[in-house]
Tab-separated table of C-alpha atoms in Angstrom:
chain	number	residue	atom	x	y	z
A	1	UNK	CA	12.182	14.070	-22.788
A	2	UNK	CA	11.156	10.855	-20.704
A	3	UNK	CA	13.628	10.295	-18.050
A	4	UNK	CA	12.771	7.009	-17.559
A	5	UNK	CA	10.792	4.470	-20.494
A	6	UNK	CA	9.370	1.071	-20.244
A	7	UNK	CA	8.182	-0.951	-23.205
A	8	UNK	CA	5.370	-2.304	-23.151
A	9	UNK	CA	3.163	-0.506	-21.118
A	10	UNK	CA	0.753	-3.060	-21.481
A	11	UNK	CA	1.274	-7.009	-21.746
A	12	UNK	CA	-1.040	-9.924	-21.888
A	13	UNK	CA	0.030	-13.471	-22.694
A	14	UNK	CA	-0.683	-16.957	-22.043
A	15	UNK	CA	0.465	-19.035	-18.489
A	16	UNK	CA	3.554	-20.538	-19.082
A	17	UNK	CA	5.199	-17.756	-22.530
A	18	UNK	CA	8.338	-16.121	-21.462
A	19	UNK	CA	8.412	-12.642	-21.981
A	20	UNK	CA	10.364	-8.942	-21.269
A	21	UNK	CA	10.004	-6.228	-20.256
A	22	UNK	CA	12.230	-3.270	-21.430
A	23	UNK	CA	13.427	0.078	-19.614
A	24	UNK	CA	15.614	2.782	-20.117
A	25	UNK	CA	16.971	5.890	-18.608
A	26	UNK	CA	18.455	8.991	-19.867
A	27	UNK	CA	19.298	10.693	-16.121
A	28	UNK	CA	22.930	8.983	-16.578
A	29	UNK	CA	22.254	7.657	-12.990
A	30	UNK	CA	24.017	4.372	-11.938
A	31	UNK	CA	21.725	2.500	-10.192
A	32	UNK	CA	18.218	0.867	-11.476
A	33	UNK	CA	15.398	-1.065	-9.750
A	34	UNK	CA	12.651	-3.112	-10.701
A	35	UNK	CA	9.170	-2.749	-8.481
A	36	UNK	CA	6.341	-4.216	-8.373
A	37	UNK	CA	2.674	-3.589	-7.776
A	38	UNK	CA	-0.200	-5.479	-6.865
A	39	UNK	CA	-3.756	-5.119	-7.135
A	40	UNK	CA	-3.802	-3.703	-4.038
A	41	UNK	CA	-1.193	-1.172	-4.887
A	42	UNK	CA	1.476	-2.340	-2.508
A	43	UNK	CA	5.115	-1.144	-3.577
A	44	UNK	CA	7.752	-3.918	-3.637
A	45	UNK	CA	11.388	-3.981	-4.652
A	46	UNK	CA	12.331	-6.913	-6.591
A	47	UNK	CA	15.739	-5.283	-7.593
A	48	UNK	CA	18.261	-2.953	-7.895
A	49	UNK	CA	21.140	-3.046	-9.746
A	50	UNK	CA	24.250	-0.769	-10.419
A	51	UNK	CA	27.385	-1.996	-12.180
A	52	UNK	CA	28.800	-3.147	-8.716
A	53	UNK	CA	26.452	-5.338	-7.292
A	54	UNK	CA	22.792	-6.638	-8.018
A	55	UNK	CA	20.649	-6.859	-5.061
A	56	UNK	CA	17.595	-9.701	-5.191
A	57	UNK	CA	14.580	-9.330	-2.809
A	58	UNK	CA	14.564	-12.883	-1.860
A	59	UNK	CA	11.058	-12.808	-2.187
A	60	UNK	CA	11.344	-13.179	-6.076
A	61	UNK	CA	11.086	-16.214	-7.735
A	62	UNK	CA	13.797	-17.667	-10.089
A	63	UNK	CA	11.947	-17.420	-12.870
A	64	UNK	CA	12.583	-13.509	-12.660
A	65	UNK	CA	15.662	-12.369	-14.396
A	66	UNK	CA	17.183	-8.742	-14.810
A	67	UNK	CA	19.763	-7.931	-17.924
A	68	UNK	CA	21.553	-4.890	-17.888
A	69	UNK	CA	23.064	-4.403	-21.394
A	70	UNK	CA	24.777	-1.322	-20.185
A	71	UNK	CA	24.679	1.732	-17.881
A	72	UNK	CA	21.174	3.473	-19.352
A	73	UNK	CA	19.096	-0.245	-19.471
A	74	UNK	CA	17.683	-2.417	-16.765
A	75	UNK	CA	15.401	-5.369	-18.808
A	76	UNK	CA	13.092	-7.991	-16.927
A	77	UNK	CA	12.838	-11.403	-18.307
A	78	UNK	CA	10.154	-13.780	-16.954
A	79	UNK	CA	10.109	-17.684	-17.738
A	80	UNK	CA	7.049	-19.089	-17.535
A	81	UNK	CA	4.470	-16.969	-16.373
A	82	UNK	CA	2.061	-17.244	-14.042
A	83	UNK	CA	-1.416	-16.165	-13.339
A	84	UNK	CA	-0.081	-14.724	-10.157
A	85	UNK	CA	2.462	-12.634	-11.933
A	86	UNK	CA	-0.015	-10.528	-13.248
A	87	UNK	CA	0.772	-6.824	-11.901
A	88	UNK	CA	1.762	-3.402	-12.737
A	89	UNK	CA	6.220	-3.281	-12.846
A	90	UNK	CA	8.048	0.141	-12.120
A	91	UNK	CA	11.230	0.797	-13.213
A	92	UNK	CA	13.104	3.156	-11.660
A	93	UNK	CA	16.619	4.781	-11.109
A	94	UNK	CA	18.537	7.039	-8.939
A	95	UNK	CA	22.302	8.451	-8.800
A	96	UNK	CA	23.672	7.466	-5.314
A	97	UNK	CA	21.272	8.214	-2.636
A	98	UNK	CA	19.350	10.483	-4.157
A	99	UNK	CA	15.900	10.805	-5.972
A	100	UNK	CA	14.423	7.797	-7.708
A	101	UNK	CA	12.624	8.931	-10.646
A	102	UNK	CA	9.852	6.016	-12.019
A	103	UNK	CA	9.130	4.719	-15.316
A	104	UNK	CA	5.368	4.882	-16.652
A	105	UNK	CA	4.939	1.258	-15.568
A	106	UNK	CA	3.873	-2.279	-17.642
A	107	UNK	CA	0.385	-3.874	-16.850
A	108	UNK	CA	1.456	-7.569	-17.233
A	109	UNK	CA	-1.437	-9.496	-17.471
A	110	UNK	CA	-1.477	-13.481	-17.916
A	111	UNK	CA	-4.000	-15.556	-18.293
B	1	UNK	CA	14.844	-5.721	6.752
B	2	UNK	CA	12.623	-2.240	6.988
B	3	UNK	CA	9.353	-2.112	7.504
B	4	UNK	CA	6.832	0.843	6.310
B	5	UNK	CA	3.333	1.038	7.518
B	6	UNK	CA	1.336	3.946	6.579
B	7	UNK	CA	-2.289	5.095	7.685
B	8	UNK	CA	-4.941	5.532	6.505
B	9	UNK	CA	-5.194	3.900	3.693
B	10	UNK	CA	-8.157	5.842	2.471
B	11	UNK	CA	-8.761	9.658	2.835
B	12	UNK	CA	-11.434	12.079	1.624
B	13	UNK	CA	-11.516	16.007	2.355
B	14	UNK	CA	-13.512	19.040	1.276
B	15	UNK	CA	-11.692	20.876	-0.767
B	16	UNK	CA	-9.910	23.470	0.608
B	17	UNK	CA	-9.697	21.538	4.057
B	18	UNK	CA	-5.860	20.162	5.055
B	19	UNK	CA	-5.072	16.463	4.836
B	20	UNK	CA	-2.467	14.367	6.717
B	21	UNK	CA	-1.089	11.182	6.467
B	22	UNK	CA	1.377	9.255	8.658
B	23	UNK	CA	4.047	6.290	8.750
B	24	UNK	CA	5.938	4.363	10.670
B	25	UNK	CA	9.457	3.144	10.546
B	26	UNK	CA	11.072	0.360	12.071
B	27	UNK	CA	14.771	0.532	11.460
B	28	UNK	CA	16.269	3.234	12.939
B	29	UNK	CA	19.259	3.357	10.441
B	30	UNK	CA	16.587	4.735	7.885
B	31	UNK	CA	17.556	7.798	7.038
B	32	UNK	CA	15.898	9.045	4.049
B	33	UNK	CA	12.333	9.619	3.718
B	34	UNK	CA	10.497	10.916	0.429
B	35	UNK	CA	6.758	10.644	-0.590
B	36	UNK	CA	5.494	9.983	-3.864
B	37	UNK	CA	2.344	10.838	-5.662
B	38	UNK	CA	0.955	8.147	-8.094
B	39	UNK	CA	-1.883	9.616	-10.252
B	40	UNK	CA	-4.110	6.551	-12.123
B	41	UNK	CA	-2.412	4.988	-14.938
B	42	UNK	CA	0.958	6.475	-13.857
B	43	UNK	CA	4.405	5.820	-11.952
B	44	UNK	CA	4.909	7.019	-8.581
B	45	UNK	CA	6.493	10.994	-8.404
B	46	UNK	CA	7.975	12.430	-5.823
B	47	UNK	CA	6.527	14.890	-3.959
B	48	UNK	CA	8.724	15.509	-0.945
B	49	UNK	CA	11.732	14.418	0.879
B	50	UNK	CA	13.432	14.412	4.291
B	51	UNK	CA	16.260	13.362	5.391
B	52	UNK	CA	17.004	12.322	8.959
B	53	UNK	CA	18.687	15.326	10.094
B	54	UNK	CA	16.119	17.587	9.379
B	55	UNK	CA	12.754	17.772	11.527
B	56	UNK	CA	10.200	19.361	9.375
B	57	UNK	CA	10.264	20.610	5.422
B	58	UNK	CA	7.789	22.712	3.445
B	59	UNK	CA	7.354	22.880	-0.180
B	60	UNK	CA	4.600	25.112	-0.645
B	61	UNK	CA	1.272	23.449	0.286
B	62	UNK	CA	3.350	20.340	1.414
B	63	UNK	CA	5.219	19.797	4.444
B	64	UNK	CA	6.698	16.666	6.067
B	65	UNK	CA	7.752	16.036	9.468
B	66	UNK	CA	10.073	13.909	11.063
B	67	UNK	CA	10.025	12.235	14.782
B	68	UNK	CA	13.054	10.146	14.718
B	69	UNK	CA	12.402	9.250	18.461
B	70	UNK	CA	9.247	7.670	17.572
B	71	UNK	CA	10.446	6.599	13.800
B	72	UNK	CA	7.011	8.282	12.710
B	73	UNK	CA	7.153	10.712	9.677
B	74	UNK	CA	4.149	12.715	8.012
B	75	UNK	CA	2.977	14.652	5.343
B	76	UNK	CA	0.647	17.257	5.470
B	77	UNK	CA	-1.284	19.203	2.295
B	78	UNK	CA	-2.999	22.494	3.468
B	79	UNK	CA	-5.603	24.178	0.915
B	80	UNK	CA	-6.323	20.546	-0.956
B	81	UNK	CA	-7.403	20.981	-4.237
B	82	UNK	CA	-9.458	18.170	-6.806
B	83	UNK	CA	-5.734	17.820	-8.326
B	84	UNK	CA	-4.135	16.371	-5.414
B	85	UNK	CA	-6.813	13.673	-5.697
B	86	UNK	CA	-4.395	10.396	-5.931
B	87	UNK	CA	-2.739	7.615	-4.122
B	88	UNK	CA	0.027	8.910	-2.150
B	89	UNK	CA	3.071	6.948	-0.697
B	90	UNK	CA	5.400	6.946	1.851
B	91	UNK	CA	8.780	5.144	1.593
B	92	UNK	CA	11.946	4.769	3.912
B	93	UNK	CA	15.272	3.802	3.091
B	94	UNK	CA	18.263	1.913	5.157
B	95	UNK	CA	21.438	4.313	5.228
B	96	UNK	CA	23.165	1.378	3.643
B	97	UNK	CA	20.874	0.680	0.637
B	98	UNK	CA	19.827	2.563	-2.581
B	99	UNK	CA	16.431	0.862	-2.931
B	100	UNK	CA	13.326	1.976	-1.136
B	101	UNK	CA	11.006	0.103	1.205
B	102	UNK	CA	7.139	1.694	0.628
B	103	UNK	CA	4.465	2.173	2.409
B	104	UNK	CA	0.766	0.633	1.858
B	105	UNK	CA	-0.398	3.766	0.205
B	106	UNK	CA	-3.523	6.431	1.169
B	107	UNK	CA	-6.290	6.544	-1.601
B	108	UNK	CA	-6.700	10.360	-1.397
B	109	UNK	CA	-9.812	12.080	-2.413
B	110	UNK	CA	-10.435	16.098	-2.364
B	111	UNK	CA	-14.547	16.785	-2.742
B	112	UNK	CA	-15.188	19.736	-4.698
């Protein structure tokens, strides 16, 4: 069973389309993240999010949204892409403090 | 906020040979400390963890140690083999937050 899913797990559009990205997670933990990558594989937490509080890096543009439909799903929405959006995004989750377990990732490529 | 640097960022061993990687810290309220594995085309796994009141831990060919004097932290892979060819990362994370602050990543390569 995957613990943790993201849909696509690869995405190209046009500059300027808004688009989503969907995860899920079946650990029952209470806290999800979005990361992303770059080309040069840096690491970089955009968000997390548990049903307290979301936390933004401040570093993320506006155009970056999370939705959390419940518990088990953490979706990104992106208005109006940009070439410089293009990257691999992680989902992940973890239950308190503990382990955070990653999704397979979505290559988001815009041109 | 934290900071993670991590060195080097490349690394290729014989096969067989051991292979070690450190990072730096810069907030001492840090005080968990995993690393994670990412193989191509995958998400990051973890490998290993430490917490701050622990010095050194050892998971079979894996170990990490733990200065928190010098906020430095390592792993260390004895008997490499091809497999552990992969980009490996280091990560800290504040005592007060769930998310994790990363480390540039090591390209590692084991030469048969």
């Amino acid at each position: 069973d995957t613990a943790v899913s993201q849909t696509p797990k690869y995405l190209v559009t046009q500059m300027g389309n808004d688009k989503s990205i969907k995860c899920e997670q079946n650990l029952g933990h209470d806290t999800m993240y979005w990361y992303k990558q770059d080309s040069k594989k840096f690491l970089k937490i955009m968000f997390s999010y548990n049903n307290k509080e979301l936390i933004i890096n401040e570093t993320v543009p506006n155009r970056f949204s999370p939705k959390s439909p419940d518990k088990a799903h953490l979706n990104l929405h992106i208005n109006s892409l940009e070439l410089g959006d293009s990257a691999v995004y992680f989902c992940a989750s973890s239950q308190d403090f503990g382990e955070a377990f990653f999704g397979q990732g979505t290559r988001l490529t815009v041109v | 906020g934290e900071n993670v640097e991590q060195h080097p960022s490349t690394l290729s061993v014989q096969e067989g040979d051991s292979a070690v990687i450190k990072c730096t810290y810069s907030d001492s309220a840090s005080n968990y400390f995993p690393w994670y594995k990412q193989e191509l085309g995958k998400g990051p796994q973890l490998i290993i963890d430490i917490r701050s009141n622990v010095g050194e831990k050892k998971d079979q060919r894996i170990a990490v140690t733990l200065n928190k004097t010098a906020k430095h932290f390592s792993l260390h892979i004895t008997e490499t083999q091809p497999e552990d060819s992969a980009v490996y990362f280091c990560a800290a994370r504040l005592g007060s937050a769930r998310q994790l602050t990363f480390g540039s990543g090591t390209q590692l390569t084991v030469l048969p």
